[in-house]
Amino acid sequence: MDNITLNMEILQLEGLNISPDSSVPAFILLLLIYIFIMVTNICLVALIFMERSLHEPMYLLLCNMSINDVFGATTIIPPILIHVFTPVSRRYISYNECVIQAFCAHFHAGVSHTVITIMTLDRYVAICSPLRYATIMTNSMVVKLSVSAWSVAFLLIVTVIGLSACLSRCRNSIYNPFCDNASLFKLSCENVLINHIYGLGTASVTMGCSLGSVIVTYLRIAMVCLSSKNKTLNSKALQTCTTHLTVYIILLLSGNIIIILHRFPHLSEERKLASILPHVVPPSMNTVIYGLQIKAVRQKIMTLFNRKN
């Protein structure tokens, strides 16, 4: 009985199926991506905090996204790097570590959507009620929105993972590059209908709220721009909204491609590779998109480079 309990506490992680010839290139590519994510996001947060001219609600809310991207990438990429050179038969993870990793992976995804929602609200107020923007989007409001974005995601995800962690286990294999909620409840032989319903419901509500807020906000912004004859306002609105929308589309595509590939069992290797995309593509693209598209950020970056030269 003790041996069985011990075996259930140590899980075998299948991970990515990388051939020996591809191990070194895959390791170097993932390592460079991880370094790029860390450097660009941390530098963006540091730039916003150091430059007083960037102490505006839009940029302060953007810090939430960069911090979350660093968190999400760190949750997934380093463990995958460790397993690149490890044979599949020797890839192990403890059950407790698996639960923590599953929570962190889903928490990152949840915060990505809640942060997008509060950033959408900020753009709505800025463009649709510019005269009231300063009185509505105060520092206190920015803090409240940021705390609510992280808190809502935390409460939803801790319940999802908690339900799966309470199940008894009869298997010890994880058929994924990292642990997630589905991997946890698939370890059990119990009825996991509640886990399916709550997990799907949580994902639907989170994604539905972010998608709904984006659609409603941008329809309203479009109406304001069409009725306005201020070309400067329309140009600024188009620039910031295009940036925001691009980031959101990348988030949706990288997340939904996994759902699509789940419908094709013969594409299991492609699905495993796609499962890491939400933790790699948005974190590496967000700072590039915002840095290039938002004029204030771009100007500050150019100013810093000019000072060094």
Short mmCIF file of C-alpha atoms in Angstrom, two decimals:
data_model
loop_
_atom_site.label_atom_id
_atom_site.label_comp_id
_atom_site.label_asym_id
_atom_site.label_seq_id
_atom_site.Cartn_x
_atom_site.Cartn_y
_atom_site.Cartn_z
CA MET A 1 0.00 0.00 0.00
CA ASP A 2 2.86 2.38 0.83
CA ASN A 3 4.47 1.65 -2.56
CA ILE A 4 1.19 2.34 -4.35
CA THR A 5 0.78 5.64 -2.48
CA LEU A 6 4.37 6.59 -3.34
CA ASN A 7 3.78 5.78 -7.02
CA MET A 8 0.69 8.00 -7.04
CA GLU A 9 2.72 10.86 -5.58
CA ILE A 10 5.31 10.70 -8.38
CA LEU A 11 3.88 11.34 -11.84
CA GLN A 12 5.44 10.60 -15.20
CA LEU A 13 5.35 13.63 -17.50
CA GLU A 14 5.31 12.76 -21.19
CA GLY A 15 6.30 16.23 -22.35
CA LEU A 16 7.27 17.14 -25.90
CA ASN A 17 8.49 14.37 -28.17
CA ILE A 18 11.78 15.88 -29.33
CA SER A 19 14.27 13.80 -31.30
CA PRO A 20 17.92 13.79 -30.13
CA ASP A 21 18.97 15.70 -33.26
CA SER A 22 16.43 18.43 -32.53
CA SER A 23 17.12 18.72 -28.81
CA VAL A 24 19.87 21.35 -29.01
CA PRO A 25 18.06 23.64 -31.53
CA ALA A 26 14.81 23.33 -29.55
CA PHE A 27 16.60 24.14 -26.29
CA ILE A 28 18.37 27.19 -27.77
CA LEU A 29 15.16 28.48 -29.38
CA LEU A 30 13.10 28.15 -26.19
CA LEU A 31 15.89 29.65 -24.08
CA LEU A 32 16.21 32.67 -26.39
CA ILE A 33 12.43 33.16 -26.37
CA TYR A 34 12.38 32.99 -22.57
CA ILE A 35 15.25 35.48 -22.24
CA PHE A 36 13.50 37.81 -24.71
CA ILE A 37 10.22 37.60 -22.76
CA MET A 38 11.95 38.32 -19.45
CA VAL A 39 14.11 41.19 -20.70
CA THR A 40 11.44 43.00 -22.74
CA ASN A 41 8.66 42.73 -20.15
CA ILE A 42 10.82 43.62 -17.16
CA CYS A 43 12.35 46.55 -19.06
CA LEU A 44 8.91 47.82 -20.06
CA VAL A 45 7.68 47.71 -16.45
CA ALA A 46 10.88 49.43 -15.27
CA LEU A 47 10.53 52.10 -17.97
CA ILE A 48 6.93 52.86 -16.99
CA PHE A 49 7.78 53.13 -13.30
CA MET A 50 10.90 55.26 -13.81
CA GLU A 51 9.44 57.73 -16.32
CA ARG A 52 6.94 60.04 -14.63
CA SER A 53 5.43 60.97 -18.00
CA LEU A 54 4.25 57.35 -18.34
CA HIS A 55 2.50 57.35 -14.96
CA GLU A 56 -0.88 57.28 -16.66
CA PRO A 57 -3.67 54.70 -16.14
CA MET A 58 -3.16 53.13 -19.57
CA TYR A 59 0.52 52.38 -18.97
CA LEU A 60 0.10 51.41 -15.32
CA LEU A 61 -2.57 48.89 -16.33
CA LEU A 62 -0.20 47.63 -19.03
CA CYS A 63 2.25 46.71 -16.24
CA ASN A 64 -0.25 44.07 -15.11
CA MET A 65 0.03 42.38 -18.49
CA SER A 66 3.83 42.41 -18.50
CA ILE A 67 4.07 41.08 -14.93
CA ASN A 68 1.58 38.34 -15.78
CA ASP A 69 3.50 37.44 -18.96
CA VAL A 70 6.74 37.05 -16.97
CA PHE A 71 4.86 34.87 -14.47
CA GLY A 72 3.27 32.69 -17.18
CA ALA A 73 6.47 32.17 -19.14
CA THR A 74 8.41 31.30 -15.99
CA THR A 75 5.76 28.75 -15.02
CA ILE A 76 6.04 26.79 -18.26
CA ILE A 77 9.27 27.38 -20.18
CA PRO A 78 12.01 26.54 -17.58
CA PRO A 79 10.50 23.10 -16.72
CA ILE A 80 10.22 22.30 -20.44
CA LEU A 81 13.86 23.34 -20.95
CA ILE A 82 14.90 20.97 -18.16
CA HIS A 83 13.08 18.08 -19.81
CA VAL A 84 14.40 18.69 -23.35
CA PHE A 85 17.47 16.51 -22.76
CA THR A 86 15.70 14.09 -20.43
CA PRO A 87 14.40 10.80 -21.89
CA VAL A 88 10.61 10.44 -21.77
CA SER A 89 10.90 7.47 -19.40
CA ARG A 90 12.77 9.63 -16.86
CA ARG A 91 10.59 12.73 -16.86
CA TYR A 92 8.99 12.88 -13.41
CA ILE A 93 7.14 15.47 -11.37
CA SER A 94 5.67 15.20 -7.89
CA TYR A 95 1.90 15.47 -7.53
CA ASN A 96 2.15 18.62 -5.39
CA GLU A 97 4.40 20.29 -7.96
CA CYS A 98 1.94 19.27 -10.66
CA VAL A 99 -0.97 20.89 -8.81
CA ILE A 100 1.02 24.12 -8.32
CA GLN A 101 2.05 24.20 -11.98
CA ALA A 102 -1.53 23.58 -13.12
CA PHE A 103 -2.76 26.43 -10.92
CA CYS A 104 -0.07 28.81 -12.21
CA ALA A 105 -0.73 27.91 -15.86
CA HIS A 106 -4.47 28.52 -15.58
CA PHE A 107 -3.97 31.58 -13.37
CA HIS A 108 -1.79 33.14 -16.07
CA ALA A 109 -4.47 32.47 -18.68
CA GLY A 110 -7.22 33.83 -16.46
CA VAL A 111 -5.33 37.02 -15.58
CA SER A 112 -4.59 37.56 -19.29
CA HIS A 113 -8.32 37.87 -19.96
CA THR A 114 -9.21 39.89 -16.84
CA VAL A 115 -6.38 42.36 -17.53
CA ILE A 116 -7.55 42.75 -21.13
CA THR A 117 -11.02 43.54 -19.73
CA ILE A 118 -9.83 46.34 -17.43
CA MET A 119 -7.61 47.77 -20.17
CA THR A 120 -10.65 47.81 -22.45
CA LEU A 121 -12.58 49.73 -19.80
CA ASP A 122 -9.76 52.28 -19.63
CA ARG A 123 -9.83 52.82 -23.40
CA TYR A 124 -13.62 53.15 -23.33
CA VAL A 125 -13.52 55.92 -20.73
CA ALA A 126 -10.57 57.67 -22.43
CA ILE A 127 -12.23 57.85 -25.85
CA CYS A 128 -15.93 58.00 -25.04
CA SER A 129 -15.72 60.29 -21.97
CA PRO A 130 -12.42 62.18 -22.36
CA LEU A 131 -13.52 65.12 -20.19
CA ARG A 132 -14.30 62.80 -17.27
CA TYR A 133 -11.30 60.52 -17.77
CA ALA A 134 -9.09 62.19 -15.15
CA THR A 135 -11.82 62.07 -12.50
CA ILE A 136 -12.79 58.46 -13.22
CA MET A 137 -9.41 56.81 -13.86
CA THR A 138 -7.65 57.99 -10.71
CA ASN A 139 -4.70 56.19 -9.13
CA SER A 140 -7.12 54.65 -6.66
CA MET A 141 -9.28 53.32 -9.50
CA VAL A 142 -6.23 51.88 -11.27
CA VAL A 143 -5.28 50.01 -8.09
CA LYS A 144 -8.86 48.74 -7.62
CA LEU A 145 -9.07 47.53 -11.22
CA SER A 146 -5.67 45.81 -11.00
CA VAL A 147 -6.49 44.08 -7.71
CA SER A 148 -9.89 42.97 -9.02
CA ALA A 149 -8.33 41.53 -12.19
CA TRP A 150 -5.91 39.35 -10.22
CA SER A 151 -8.42 38.50 -7.46
CA VAL A 152 -11.21 37.35 -9.77
CA ALA A 153 -8.83 35.10 -11.70
CA PHE A 154 -7.39 33.72 -8.45
CA LEU A 155 -10.80 32.82 -6.98
CA LEU A 156 -11.98 31.15 -10.19
CA ILE A 157 -8.81 29.14 -10.76
CA VAL A 158 -8.23 28.08 -7.15
CA THR A 159 -11.73 26.55 -7.17
CA VAL A 160 -11.12 24.77 -10.50
CA ILE A 161 -7.81 23.26 -9.37
CA GLY A 162 -9.16 22.57 -5.87
CA LEU A 163 -11.95 20.40 -7.28
CA SER A 164 -9.45 18.35 -9.28
CA ALA A 165 -6.97 18.07 -6.40
CA CYS A 166 -9.67 16.58 -4.16
CA LEU A 167 -10.18 13.59 -6.47
CA SER A 168 -8.64 10.21 -5.68
CA ARG A 169 -5.99 9.01 -8.14
CA CYS A 170 -5.61 5.72 -9.97
CA ARG A 171 -3.17 6.81 -12.70
CA ASN A 172 0.23 8.50 -12.65
CA SER A 173 0.87 9.65 -16.23
CA ILE A 174 0.57 13.20 -17.58
CA TYR A 175 0.18 13.25 -21.37
CA ASN A 176 1.09 16.89 -21.76
CA PRO A 177 4.22 19.10 -21.78
CA PHE A 178 3.10 20.51 -18.41
CA CYS A 179 0.39 19.97 -15.81
CA ASP A 180 -3.01 21.55 -16.29
CA ASN A 181 -6.50 21.02 -14.88
CA ALA A 182 -7.43 18.36 -17.45
CA SER A 183 -4.23 16.46 -16.66
CA LEU A 184 -5.13 16.45 -12.95
CA PHE A 185 -8.67 15.12 -13.20
CA LYS A 186 -7.64 12.55 -15.84
CA LEU A 187 -5.51 10.94 -13.09
CA SER A 188 -8.73 9.92 -11.34
CA CYS A 189 -11.10 7.04 -12.00
CA GLU A 190 -13.99 8.89 -10.33
CA ASN A 191 -16.84 10.65 -12.09
CA VAL A 192 -15.35 13.98 -13.21
CA LEU A 193 -18.51 15.48 -14.73
CA ILE A 194 -18.51 18.33 -12.18
CA ASN A 195 -14.89 19.11 -13.03
CA HIS A 196 -15.73 19.22 -16.74
CA ILE A 197 -18.75 21.46 -16.20
CA TYR A 198 -17.09 23.88 -13.78
CA GLY A 199 -13.84 24.02 -15.77
CA LEU A 200 -15.67 24.65 -19.04
CA GLY A 201 -18.01 27.12 -17.34
CA THR A 202 -15.13 29.08 -15.81
CA ALA A 203 -13.30 29.24 -19.12
CA SER A 204 -16.47 30.29 -20.95
CA VAL A 205 -17.30 33.03 -18.42
CA THR A 206 -13.74 34.40 -18.39
CA MET A 207 -13.38 34.39 -22.16
CA GLY A 208 -16.98 35.52 -22.68
CA CYS A 209 -16.55 38.54 -20.39
CA SER A 210 -13.34 39.64 -22.07
CA LEU A 211 -14.73 39.06 -25.57
CA GLY A 212 -18.02 40.77 -24.72
CA SER A 213 -16.28 43.79 -23.22
CA VAL A 214 -14.01 44.12 -26.26
CA ILE A 215 -16.89 43.88 -28.75
CA VAL A 216 -19.17 46.32 -26.90
CA THR A 217 -16.33 48.77 -26.23
CA TYR A 218 -15.04 48.84 -29.77
CA LEU A 219 -18.50 49.20 -31.26
CA ARG A 220 -19.06 52.18 -28.97
CA ILE A 221 -15.65 53.63 -29.81
CA ALA A 222 -16.34 53.18 -33.53
CA MET A 223 -19.61 55.10 -33.16
CA VAL A 224 -17.83 57.92 -31.33
CA CYS A 225 -15.10 58.14 -33.97
CA LEU A 226 -17.62 58.14 -36.85
CA SER A 227 -19.60 60.96 -35.26
CA SER A 228 -16.49 62.99 -34.39
CA LYS A 229 -14.80 65.38 -36.82
CA ASN A 230 -11.65 65.60 -34.72
CA LYS A 231 -9.04 63.87 -36.88
CA THR A 232 -6.39 63.97 -34.15
CA LEU A 233 -8.72 62.22 -31.68
CA ASN A 234 -9.73 59.63 -34.27
CA SER A 235 -6.12 58.93 -35.20
CA LYS A 236 -5.07 58.48 -31.56
CA ALA A 237 -8.09 56.28 -30.86
CA LEU A 238 -7.36 54.14 -33.92
CA GLN A 239 -3.71 53.70 -32.91
CA THR A 240 -4.33 52.63 -29.31
CA CYS A 241 -7.36 50.48 -30.18
CA THR A 242 -5.54 48.70 -33.01
CA THR A 243 -2.72 47.84 -30.61
CA HIS A 244 -5.11 46.60 -27.96
CA LEU A 245 -7.15 44.58 -30.46
CA THR A 246 -4.04 42.99 -31.98
CA VAL A 247 -2.88 41.79 -28.56
CA TYR A 248 -6.33 40.37 -27.83
CA ILE A 249 -6.57 38.53 -31.16
CA ILE A 250 -3.16 36.92 -30.56
CA LEU A 251 -4.36 35.82 -27.11
CA LEU A 252 -7.55 34.31 -28.52
CA LEU A 253 -5.85 32.52 -31.41
CA SER A 254 -3.06 31.03 -29.28
CA GLY A 255 -5.61 29.78 -26.74
CA ASN A 256 -8.34 28.51 -29.06
CA ILE A 257 -6.02 26.54 -31.32
CA ILE A 258 -5.65 24.03 -28.46
CA ILE A 259 -9.43 23.58 -28.26
CA ILE A 260 -9.55 22.94 -32.01
CA LEU A 261 -6.72 20.41 -31.96
CA HIS A 262 -8.42 18.49 -29.11
CA ARG A 263 -11.00 17.46 -31.74
CA PHE A 264 -8.29 15.63 -33.72
CA PRO A 265 -6.79 12.79 -31.62
CA HIS A 266 -4.28 11.91 -34.32
CA LEU A 267 -2.70 15.36 -33.92
CA SER A 268 -1.63 14.74 -30.32
CA GLU A 269 1.94 15.94 -30.86
CA GLU A 270 0.72 19.10 -32.57
CA ARG A 271 -1.73 19.67 -29.69
CA LYS A 272 1.06 19.33 -27.11
CA LEU A 273 3.16 21.85 -28.99
CA ALA A 274 0.17 24.21 -29.31
CA SER A 275 -0.52 23.98 -25.58
CA ILE A 276 2.60 26.02 -24.81
CA LEU A 277 1.70 28.77 -27.31
CA PRO A 278 -0.45 30.85 -24.87
CA HIS A 279 2.53 30.97 -22.51
CA VAL A 280 5.05 31.83 -25.25
CA VAL A 281 3.47 33.81 -28.10
CA PRO A 282 1.48 36.55 -26.24
CA PRO A 283 4.26 37.19 -23.67
CA SER A 284 6.85 37.60 -26.44
CA MET A 285 4.61 39.71 -28.71
CA ASN A 286 2.81 42.03 -26.27
CA THR A 287 5.76 44.27 -25.41
CA VAL A 288 6.86 44.43 -29.04
CA ILE A 289 3.38 45.47 -30.18
CA TYR A 290 2.88 48.04 -27.44
CA GLY A 291 6.44 49.33 -27.71
CA LEU A 292 6.18 49.88 -31.47
CA GLN A 293 2.60 51.12 -31.67
CA ILE A 294 2.20 53.39 -28.62
CA LYS A 295 3.97 56.65 -29.46
CA ALA A 296 4.80 57.64 -25.87
CA VAL A 297 6.48 54.31 -25.10
CA ARG A 298 8.31 54.31 -28.44
CA GLN A 299 9.62 57.82 -27.88
CA LYS A 300 10.90 56.99 -24.39
CA ILE A 301 12.70 53.90 -25.69
CA MET A 302 14.35 55.96 -28.47
CA THR A 303 15.32 58.65 -25.95
CA LEU A 304 17.04 56.07 -23.73
CA PHE A 305 18.96 54.63 -26.69
CA ASN A 306 20.03 58.12 -27.79
CA ARG A 307 21.31 58.90 -24.28
CA LYS A 308 23.49 55.78 -24.33
CA ASN A 309 24.88 56.66 -27.73
#
